[in-house]
Amino acid sequence: MTDNNHDIEQPEGRVPHRVIGTPAPATATSLLGEEERTEAAADVPGVNLQDEQTARKGERAAALCFLITFLAAVAFVASYVIFQVGDVETTKTSTLALGGSLTLALLSLAAGIVFWVRMVMPKYSLVQERHTMASSSEVREQVGETFLQGAAESGITKRPLLRRTLLLAAAPLGVLPIVLLRDLGPRYKNFPEKLRHTVWGEKTKDGKDRRLVVEGTGAPIRAADFNSPGGILSVVPEGYEHDLDALAKATLILIKFRPEEIKSGTNKNWTHDGIVAYSKICTHVGCPAALYEQTTHHILCPCHQSTFDAADGAKVIFGPAARPLPQLPIAVDSEGYLVATADFAVPPGPSFWERGDAEAEVREKGGHA
């Protein structure tokens, strides 16, 4: 066990320099006062003071971690400004940059605190004794003294490098939530309109309705070939087979029914010979709802078990989804291939704030959502 003076002293002939935003450096007094300072400097049973060399190493390691926290927090703000969100790839890059920089900031801040506690502050061997819940005045005084002693032992005033780098690291972290509030402003005022429409509403270059093609192969689908009741296909719009932005909203599931199996909830004017097309994007959180049970005509989303009745307009019969899967109007072209005659009547996928009651608008027009 070694003696270590916990007082904060200034070398002779040196004028104390105060940095704005930090406590004034102590000169003739300490946090504990004269008598307490003497007691704190003495050996205490169960308390092992760190040697100065170890404390210096811990101080430098903690300060380095706090500097990394500061730089990572600045990188978070820079990533938010530089990597704009507009499509799948830029969204991916933005997410990685924001998540990586925030993770590094928080981890380095935690590592700095660990270095501080493990290498700068004393080590204790404590025994917890049972006692009554009500604390006596002596105990409360002892707690106060312990708090002051801990403040001195932490080196928060004695070691200005630790104090200043900790304040530097904490400052940008407090600003990060304010930066993210910008997403609530007018920056994305046109973004909801992009969510309302898909490429199914667009004609091809020669002015024809867009064909449905098999996902993966890109082969167009002839209605006469898709003639087995209970059959199901995953379908994408022709010309957009590799456009991830378009597929995020426009991917379909195509199901073949017997005419008598289709219920009133399905808009029969939007079907062809028992073939029905529904959005594959679950209306809960956007997972691909592509598991199909032929005997019950149920579509299951594997993420959260939302279940839809495909024979009855893909109405929700179980799970957290709040809306049916939108139905796409389809027909056949002059060559007998399935085509989309219009876009979805309501926005596909999860709900969003500006969406409004689109189903009510459709019902007013006499259609099906």
Short mmCIF file of C-alpha atoms in Angstrom, two decimals:
data_model
loop_
_atom_site.label_atom_id
_atom_site.label_comp_id
_atom_site.label_asym_id
_atom_site.label_seq_id
_atom_site.Cartn_x
_atom_site.Cartn_y
_atom_site.Cartn_z
CA MET A 1 0.00 0.00 0.00
CA THR A 2 1.41 3.37 -1.02
CA ASP A 3 0.72 6.94 -0.03
CA ASN A 4 -0.69 9.23 -2.66
CA ASN A 5 -1.60 12.86 -2.09
CA HIS A 6 -5.07 13.57 -3.52
CA ASP A 7 -4.72 17.35 -3.20
CA ILE A 8 -4.68 19.50 -6.32
CA GLU A 9 -1.54 21.63 -6.15
CA GLN A 10 0.11 24.11 -8.48
CA PRO A 11 3.90 24.19 -8.97
CA GLU A 12 5.66 27.09 -7.34
CA GLY A 13 5.85 30.19 -9.49
CA ARG A 14 3.16 28.99 -11.91
CA VAL A 15 0.05 31.09 -12.41
CA PRO A 16 -3.10 28.93 -12.61
CA HIS A 17 -4.77 29.08 -16.02
CA ARG A 18 -8.51 28.57 -16.29
CA VAL A 19 -10.14 27.20 -19.43
CA ILE A 20 -13.62 28.56 -20.17
CA GLY A 21 -16.31 26.05 -19.24
CA THR A 22 -14.18 24.19 -16.66
CA PRO A 23 -13.88 24.62 -12.90
CA ALA A 24 -11.20 26.97 -11.63
CA PRO A 25 -8.03 25.06 -10.70
CA ALA A 26 -7.55 24.66 -6.97
CA THR A 27 -4.55 26.28 -5.36
CA ALA A 28 -4.39 26.42 -1.58
CA THR A 29 -7.48 24.29 -0.90
CA SER A 30 -9.03 21.06 -2.15
CA LEU A 31 -12.51 19.65 -2.40
CA LEU A 32 -12.10 18.06 1.02
CA GLY A 33 -10.65 20.79 3.21
CA GLU A 34 -7.51 20.53 5.33
CA GLU A 35 -8.53 17.83 7.81
CA GLU A 36 -10.30 15.69 5.26
CA ARG A 37 -7.39 16.08 2.86
CA THR A 38 -5.01 14.65 5.43
CA GLU A 39 -7.31 11.69 6.04
CA ALA A 40 -7.72 11.03 2.32
CA ALA A 41 -3.95 10.99 1.86
CA ALA A 42 -3.49 8.41 4.61
CA ASP A 43 -3.72 4.67 4.07
CA VAL A 44 -7.26 3.37 4.44
CA PRO A 45 -7.94 -0.32 5.05
CA GLY A 46 -9.43 -1.95 1.95
CA VAL A 47 -8.39 0.89 -0.36
CA ASN A 48 -5.56 0.36 -2.84
CA LEU A 49 -4.46 3.57 -4.49
CA GLN A 50 -3.23 3.45 -8.08
CA ASP A 51 0.41 4.25 -8.62
CA GLU A 52 1.02 7.41 -10.57
CA GLN A 53 2.49 5.64 -13.61
CA THR A 54 -0.62 3.48 -14.04
CA ALA A 55 -2.86 6.50 -13.48
CA ARG A 56 -1.00 8.44 -16.17
CA LYS A 57 -1.43 5.58 -18.64
CA GLY A 58 -5.12 5.37 -17.82
CA GLU A 59 -5.48 9.11 -18.22
CA ARG A 60 -3.92 9.06 -21.68
CA ALA A 61 -5.97 6.03 -22.77
CA ALA A 62 -9.21 7.60 -21.55
CA ALA A 63 -8.38 10.91 -23.20
CA LEU A 64 -7.69 9.12 -26.50
CA CYS A 65 -11.06 7.38 -26.28
CA PHE A 66 -12.84 10.68 -25.58
CA LEU A 67 -11.13 12.26 -28.60
CA ILE A 68 -12.29 9.34 -30.75
CA THR A 69 -15.82 9.91 -29.43
CA PHE A 70 -15.63 13.54 -30.46
CA LEU A 71 -14.37 12.70 -33.96
CA ALA A 72 -16.98 9.94 -34.41
CA ALA A 73 -19.78 12.30 -33.34
CA VAL A 74 -18.55 14.89 -35.84
CA ALA A 75 -18.44 12.12 -38.46
CA PHE A 76 -22.07 11.29 -37.65
CA VAL A 77 -23.16 14.85 -38.38
CA ALA A 78 -21.00 14.94 -41.53
CA SER A 79 -22.48 11.62 -42.73
CA TYR A 80 -25.98 12.96 -42.20
CA VAL A 81 -25.18 15.95 -44.40
CA ILE A 82 -23.09 14.17 -47.07
CA PHE A 83 -25.00 10.92 -47.65
CA GLN A 84 -28.45 12.02 -48.80
CA VAL A 85 -31.29 9.49 -48.89
CA GLY A 86 -32.95 9.08 -52.29
CA ASP A 87 -32.77 5.45 -53.37
CA VAL A 88 -31.88 2.02 -52.02
CA GLU A 89 -28.10 2.36 -52.47
CA THR A 90 -27.81 5.83 -50.94
CA THR A 91 -30.08 4.79 -48.08
CA LYS A 92 -27.83 1.79 -47.44
CA THR A 93 -24.72 3.97 -47.46
CA SER A 94 -26.33 6.55 -45.17
CA THR A 95 -27.47 3.87 -42.72
CA LEU A 96 -24.01 2.29 -42.57
CA ALA A 97 -22.29 5.64 -42.10
CA LEU A 98 -24.68 6.89 -39.41
CA GLY A 99 -24.79 3.57 -37.55
CA GLY A 100 -21.05 3.03 -37.72
CA SER A 101 -20.10 6.50 -36.53
CA LEU A 102 -22.66 6.49 -33.69
CA THR A 103 -21.53 3.01 -32.60
CA LEU A 104 -17.89 4.10 -32.56
CA ALA A 105 -18.77 7.25 -30.58
CA LEU A 106 -20.68 5.39 -27.87
CA LEU A 107 -18.19 2.50 -27.64
CA SER A 108 -15.18 4.79 -27.33
CA LEU A 109 -16.98 6.90 -24.72
CA ALA A 110 -17.72 3.76 -22.70
CA ALA A 111 -14.13 2.52 -23.13
CA GLY A 112 -12.78 5.86 -21.92
CA ILE A 113 -14.90 5.68 -18.78
CA VAL A 114 -13.70 2.11 -18.18
CA PHE A 115 -10.05 3.18 -18.48
CA TRP A 116 -10.76 6.05 -16.09
CA VAL A 117 -12.34 3.85 -13.45
CA ARG A 118 -9.97 0.88 -13.76
CA MET A 119 -6.64 2.69 -14.04
CA VAL A 120 -7.07 6.11 -12.42
CA MET A 121 -9.45 5.64 -9.51
CA PRO A 122 -8.51 3.59 -6.41
CA LYS A 123 -9.51 -0.05 -5.98
CA TYR A 124 -11.75 -0.97 -3.05
CA SER A 125 -12.35 -4.11 -1.07
CA LEU A 126 -15.77 -3.62 0.48
CA VAL A 127 -18.00 -5.69 2.72
CA GLN A 128 -21.70 -4.86 2.67
CA GLU A 129 -23.33 -5.10 6.06
CA ARG A 130 -27.04 -5.39 6.66
CA HIS A 131 -28.60 -2.51 8.53
CA THR A 132 -31.90 -0.77 8.92
CA MET A 133 -33.22 1.18 5.97
CA ALA A 134 -33.35 4.49 7.81
CA SER A 135 -29.96 6.16 7.79
CA SER A 136 -28.72 8.02 10.81
CA SER A 137 -27.31 11.51 10.62
CA GLU A 138 -23.82 10.06 11.06
CA VAL A 139 -24.34 7.80 8.05
CA ARG A 140 -25.61 10.67 5.94
CA GLU A 141 -22.58 12.72 6.91
CA GLN A 142 -20.37 9.78 6.04
CA VAL A 143 -22.05 9.49 2.62
CA GLY A 144 -21.42 13.15 1.98
CA GLU A 145 -17.80 12.77 2.95
CA THR A 146 -17.49 9.68 0.73
CA PHE A 147 -18.98 11.57 -2.17
CA LEU A 148 -16.49 14.39 -1.76
CA GLN A 149 -13.69 11.92 -1.36
CA GLY A 150 -14.77 10.11 -4.53
CA ALA A 151 -14.85 13.40 -6.40
CA ALA A 152 -11.28 14.05 -5.37
CA GLU A 153 -10.13 10.49 -6.11
CA SER A 154 -11.68 10.53 -9.58
CA GLY A 155 -9.20 13.22 -10.55
CA ILE A 156 -11.89 15.38 -12.19
CA THR A 157 -10.12 18.54 -11.03
CA LYS A 158 -6.60 17.23 -10.64
CA ARG A 159 -6.45 15.86 -14.18
CA PRO A 160 -7.66 18.58 -16.56
CA LEU A 161 -6.87 16.49 -19.64
CA LEU A 162 -9.50 13.93 -18.64
CA ARG A 163 -12.02 16.63 -17.75
CA ARG A 164 -11.60 18.61 -20.94
CA THR A 165 -11.62 15.63 -23.32
CA LEU A 166 -14.72 14.24 -21.58
CA LEU A 167 -16.51 17.57 -22.05
CA LEU A 168 -15.31 17.65 -25.66
CA ALA A 169 -16.66 14.14 -26.28
CA ALA A 170 -20.02 14.82 -24.62
CA ALA A 171 -20.73 18.11 -26.41
CA PRO A 172 -21.47 16.75 -29.93
CA LEU A 173 -23.35 13.75 -28.55
CA GLY A 174 -25.91 16.14 -27.10
CA VAL A 175 -26.34 17.79 -30.50
CA LEU A 176 -27.02 14.56 -32.45
CA PRO A 177 -30.77 14.34 -31.61
CA ILE A 178 -31.20 17.95 -32.71
CA VAL A 179 -29.59 17.16 -36.06
CA LEU A 180 -31.97 14.25 -36.63
CA LEU A 181 -34.99 16.50 -36.05
CA ARG A 182 -34.32 17.92 -39.51
CA ASP A 183 -36.01 14.82 -40.93
CA LEU A 184 -39.30 16.16 -39.56
CA GLY A 185 -39.07 19.31 -41.67
CA PRO A 186 -39.88 20.06 -45.33
CA ARG A 187 -36.85 18.22 -46.67
CA TYR A 188 -38.92 15.21 -47.76
CA LYS A 189 -42.13 17.03 -48.63
CA ASN A 190 -42.28 15.27 -52.03
CA PHE A 191 -41.29 11.87 -50.65
CA PRO A 192 -44.86 10.76 -49.71
CA GLU A 193 -45.95 11.21 -53.34
CA LYS A 194 -43.26 8.75 -54.41
CA LEU A 195 -44.73 6.20 -51.99
CA ARG A 196 -48.21 6.52 -53.46
CA HIS A 197 -47.35 5.42 -56.99
CA THR A 198 -45.49 2.54 -58.63
CA VAL A 199 -44.23 1.83 -62.16
CA TRP A 200 -47.32 -0.27 -62.83
CA GLY A 201 -49.10 2.97 -63.66
CA GLU A 202 -46.59 3.84 -66.36
CA LYS A 203 -46.97 2.79 -69.99
CA THR A 204 -44.12 1.28 -71.97
CA LYS A 205 -42.17 3.36 -74.49
CA ASP A 206 -44.53 2.28 -77.27
CA GLY A 207 -47.58 3.30 -75.20
CA LYS A 208 -48.70 -0.22 -74.24
CA ASP A 209 -49.68 -1.61 -70.85
CA ARG A 210 -46.73 -3.03 -68.92
CA ARG A 211 -46.42 -6.82 -68.87
CA LEU A 212 -46.05 -8.97 -65.78
CA VAL A 213 -42.85 -11.07 -65.86
CA VAL A 214 -41.60 -13.83 -63.59
CA GLU A 215 -39.21 -12.64 -60.90
CA GLY A 216 -35.73 -14.00 -61.51
CA THR A 217 -36.18 -15.12 -65.13
CA GLY A 218 -37.93 -12.08 -66.61
CA ALA A 219 -40.18 -14.32 -68.70
CA PRO A 220 -43.58 -12.82 -69.62
CA ILE A 221 -46.63 -14.73 -68.40
CA ARG A 222 -49.22 -16.00 -70.83
CA ALA A 223 -52.59 -16.34 -69.10
CA ALA A 224 -53.34 -19.59 -70.90
CA ASP A 225 -50.16 -21.14 -69.48
CA PHE A 226 -50.95 -20.12 -65.89
CA ASN A 227 -54.00 -22.33 -65.64
CA SER A 228 -53.54 -24.57 -62.59
CA PRO A 229 -55.82 -23.56 -59.67
CA GLY A 230 -53.75 -22.91 -56.55
CA GLY A 231 -50.71 -21.87 -58.56
CA ILE A 232 -48.67 -18.89 -57.36
CA LEU A 233 -45.91 -16.80 -58.94
CA SER A 234 -43.73 -13.96 -57.77
CA VAL A 235 -44.03 -11.24 -60.41
CA VAL A 236 -42.23 -7.97 -61.26
CA PRO A 237 -42.86 -5.27 -63.91
CA GLU A 238 -41.25 -5.74 -67.31
CA GLY A 239 -38.28 -3.44 -67.79
CA TYR A 240 -37.66 -3.05 -64.05
CA GLU A 241 -36.40 -6.54 -63.22
CA HIS A 242 -33.20 -5.19 -61.63
CA ASP A 243 -34.42 -1.81 -60.38
CA LEU A 244 -34.45 -2.25 -56.61
CA ASP A 245 -36.21 1.06 -56.00
CA ALA A 246 -39.09 0.07 -58.27
CA LEU A 247 -39.28 -3.51 -56.98
CA ALA A 248 -39.48 -2.30 -53.39
CA LYS A 249 -43.05 -1.15 -54.17
CA ALA A 250 -44.09 -3.02 -57.32
CA THR A 251 -43.37 -6.71 -56.65
CA LEU A 252 -46.49 -8.89 -56.89
CA ILE A 253 -47.80 -12.33 -56.09
CA LEU A 254 -49.97 -13.85 -58.79
CA ILE A 255 -52.52 -16.49 -57.74
CA LYS A 256 -54.79 -18.67 -59.85
CA PHE A 257 -58.27 -19.42 -58.45
CA ARG A 258 -61.27 -21.36 -59.63
CA PRO A 259 -63.97 -18.79 -60.45
CA GLU A 260 -66.24 -19.99 -57.65
CA GLU A 261 -63.45 -19.55 -55.04
CA ILE A 262 -63.22 -15.79 -55.48
CA LYS A 263 -65.23 -13.92 -52.82
CA SER A 264 -66.88 -10.52 -52.85
CA GLY A 265 -63.90 -8.75 -51.27
CA THR A 266 -61.91 -9.26 -54.45
CA ASN A 267 -62.56 -6.87 -57.32
CA LYS A 268 -63.40 -9.32 -60.11
CA ASN A 269 -63.09 -6.58 -62.73
CA TRP A 270 -59.40 -6.48 -61.91
CA THR A 271 -58.89 -10.23 -62.43
CA HIS A 272 -58.57 -12.36 -65.55
CA ASP A 273 -59.90 -15.91 -65.76
CA GLY A 274 -59.48 -16.45 -62.01
CA ILE A 275 -56.00 -14.89 -61.91
CA VAL A 276 -55.55 -12.28 -59.17
CA ALA A 277 -52.53 -10.02 -58.55
CA TYR A 278 -51.74 -8.67 -55.07
CA SER A 279 -48.89 -6.58 -53.77
CA LYS A 280 -46.21 -8.77 -52.26
CA ILE A 281 -45.21 -6.02 -49.80
CA CYS A 282 -46.76 -6.64 -46.38
CA THR A 283 -48.76 -3.68 -45.11
CA HIS A 284 -47.28 -4.07 -41.63
CA VAL A 285 -43.57 -3.29 -42.02
CA GLY A 286 -42.88 -4.16 -45.66
CA CYS A 287 -41.65 -7.76 -45.49
CA PRO A 288 -42.30 -10.02 -48.52
CA ALA A 289 -45.63 -11.79 -47.90
CA ALA A 290 -45.10 -14.76 -50.18
CA LEU A 291 -46.00 -17.89 -48.19
CA TYR A 292 -49.24 -19.32 -49.60
CA GLU A 293 -51.46 -22.10 -48.25
CA GLN A 294 -53.41 -23.49 -51.17
CA THR A 295 -56.19 -25.23 -49.21
CA THR A 296 -57.17 -22.13 -47.18
CA HIS A 297 -56.08 -19.46 -49.72
CA HIS A 298 -54.13 -17.74 -46.96
CA ILE A 299 -51.09 -15.54 -47.65
CA LEU A 300 -48.65 -15.48 -44.72
CA CYS A 301 -45.98 -12.89 -43.99
CA PRO A 302 -43.09 -14.76 -42.31
CA CYS A 303 -41.80 -11.74 -40.37
CA HIS A 304 -44.67 -11.18 -37.92
CA GLN A 305 -47.24 -13.77 -39.06
CA SER A 306 -49.72 -11.36 -40.61
CA THR A 307 -52.20 -13.50 -42.54
CA PHE A 308 -54.33 -12.40 -45.50
CA ASP A 309 -57.29 -14.10 -47.22
CA ALA A 310 -56.30 -14.12 -50.88
CA ALA A 311 -59.78 -15.25 -52.00
CA ASP A 312 -61.43 -12.29 -50.27
CA GLY A 313 -59.45 -9.28 -51.39
CA ALA A 314 -56.38 -10.20 -49.26
CA LYS A 315 -58.18 -8.99 -46.13
CA VAL A 316 -56.27 -9.31 -42.86
CA ILE A 317 -57.47 -12.26 -40.79
CA PHE A 318 -54.60 -12.47 -38.31
CA GLY A 319 -51.52 -10.58 -37.17
CA PRO A 320 -50.42 -6.96 -36.76
CA ALA A 321 -51.08 -5.78 -40.34
CA ALA A 322 -53.85 -3.18 -40.40
CA ARG A 323 -54.71 -3.13 -44.11
CA PRO A 324 -55.29 -5.66 -46.92
CA LEU A 325 -52.68 -6.26 -49.57
CA PRO A 326 -53.58 -3.91 -52.46
CA GLN A 327 -54.93 -5.58 -55.60
CA LEU A 328 -53.51 -4.67 -59.02
CA PRO A 329 -55.86 -4.41 -62.02
CA ILE A 330 -54.75 -6.90 -64.71
CA ALA A 331 -55.85 -8.04 -68.16
CA VAL A 332 -54.24 -9.64 -71.23
CA ASP A 333 -52.77 -7.93 -74.28
CA SER A 334 -53.28 -8.86 -77.90
CA GLU A 335 -50.75 -11.70 -77.59
CA GLY A 336 -52.38 -13.19 -74.51
CA TYR A 337 -49.78 -12.01 -71.99
CA LEU A 338 -50.82 -10.63 -68.61
CA VAL A 339 -50.47 -6.85 -68.29
CA ALA A 340 -51.30 -4.21 -65.67
CA THR A 341 -54.10 -1.91 -66.80
CA ALA A 342 -53.49 0.66 -64.02
CA ASP A 343 -51.54 1.32 -60.84
CA PHE A 344 -52.64 0.19 -57.38
CA ALA A 345 -55.73 2.05 -56.18
CA VAL A 346 -54.04 2.61 -52.80
CA PRO A 347 -50.36 2.93 -51.87
CA PRO A 348 -48.72 -0.48 -51.35
CA GLY A 349 -46.60 -1.39 -48.37
CA PRO A 350 -46.60 -0.03 -44.80
CA SER A 351 -48.62 3.02 -43.85
CA PHE A 352 -46.99 6.43 -43.60
CA TRP A 353 -48.11 9.63 -41.89
CA GLU A 354 -49.16 11.53 -45.02
CA ARG A 355 -50.97 8.56 -46.52
CA GLY A 356 -54.41 9.48 -45.15
CA ASP A 357 -57.43 7.26 -45.54
CA ALA A 358 -56.79 6.11 -49.08
CA GLU A 359 -59.19 3.20 -48.71
CA ALA A 360 -62.03 5.66 -47.97
CA GLU A 361 -61.25 7.53 -51.18
CA VAL A 362 -61.40 4.29 -53.16
CA ARG A 363 -64.70 3.26 -51.57
CA GLU A 364 -66.18 6.66 -52.43
CA LYS A 365 -65.27 6.02 -56.07
CA GLY A 366 -66.91 2.60 -55.95
CA GLY A 367 -63.74 0.54 -56.17
CA HIS A 368 -61.96 -1.98 -53.93
CA ALA A 369 -58.79 -1.29 -51.98
#
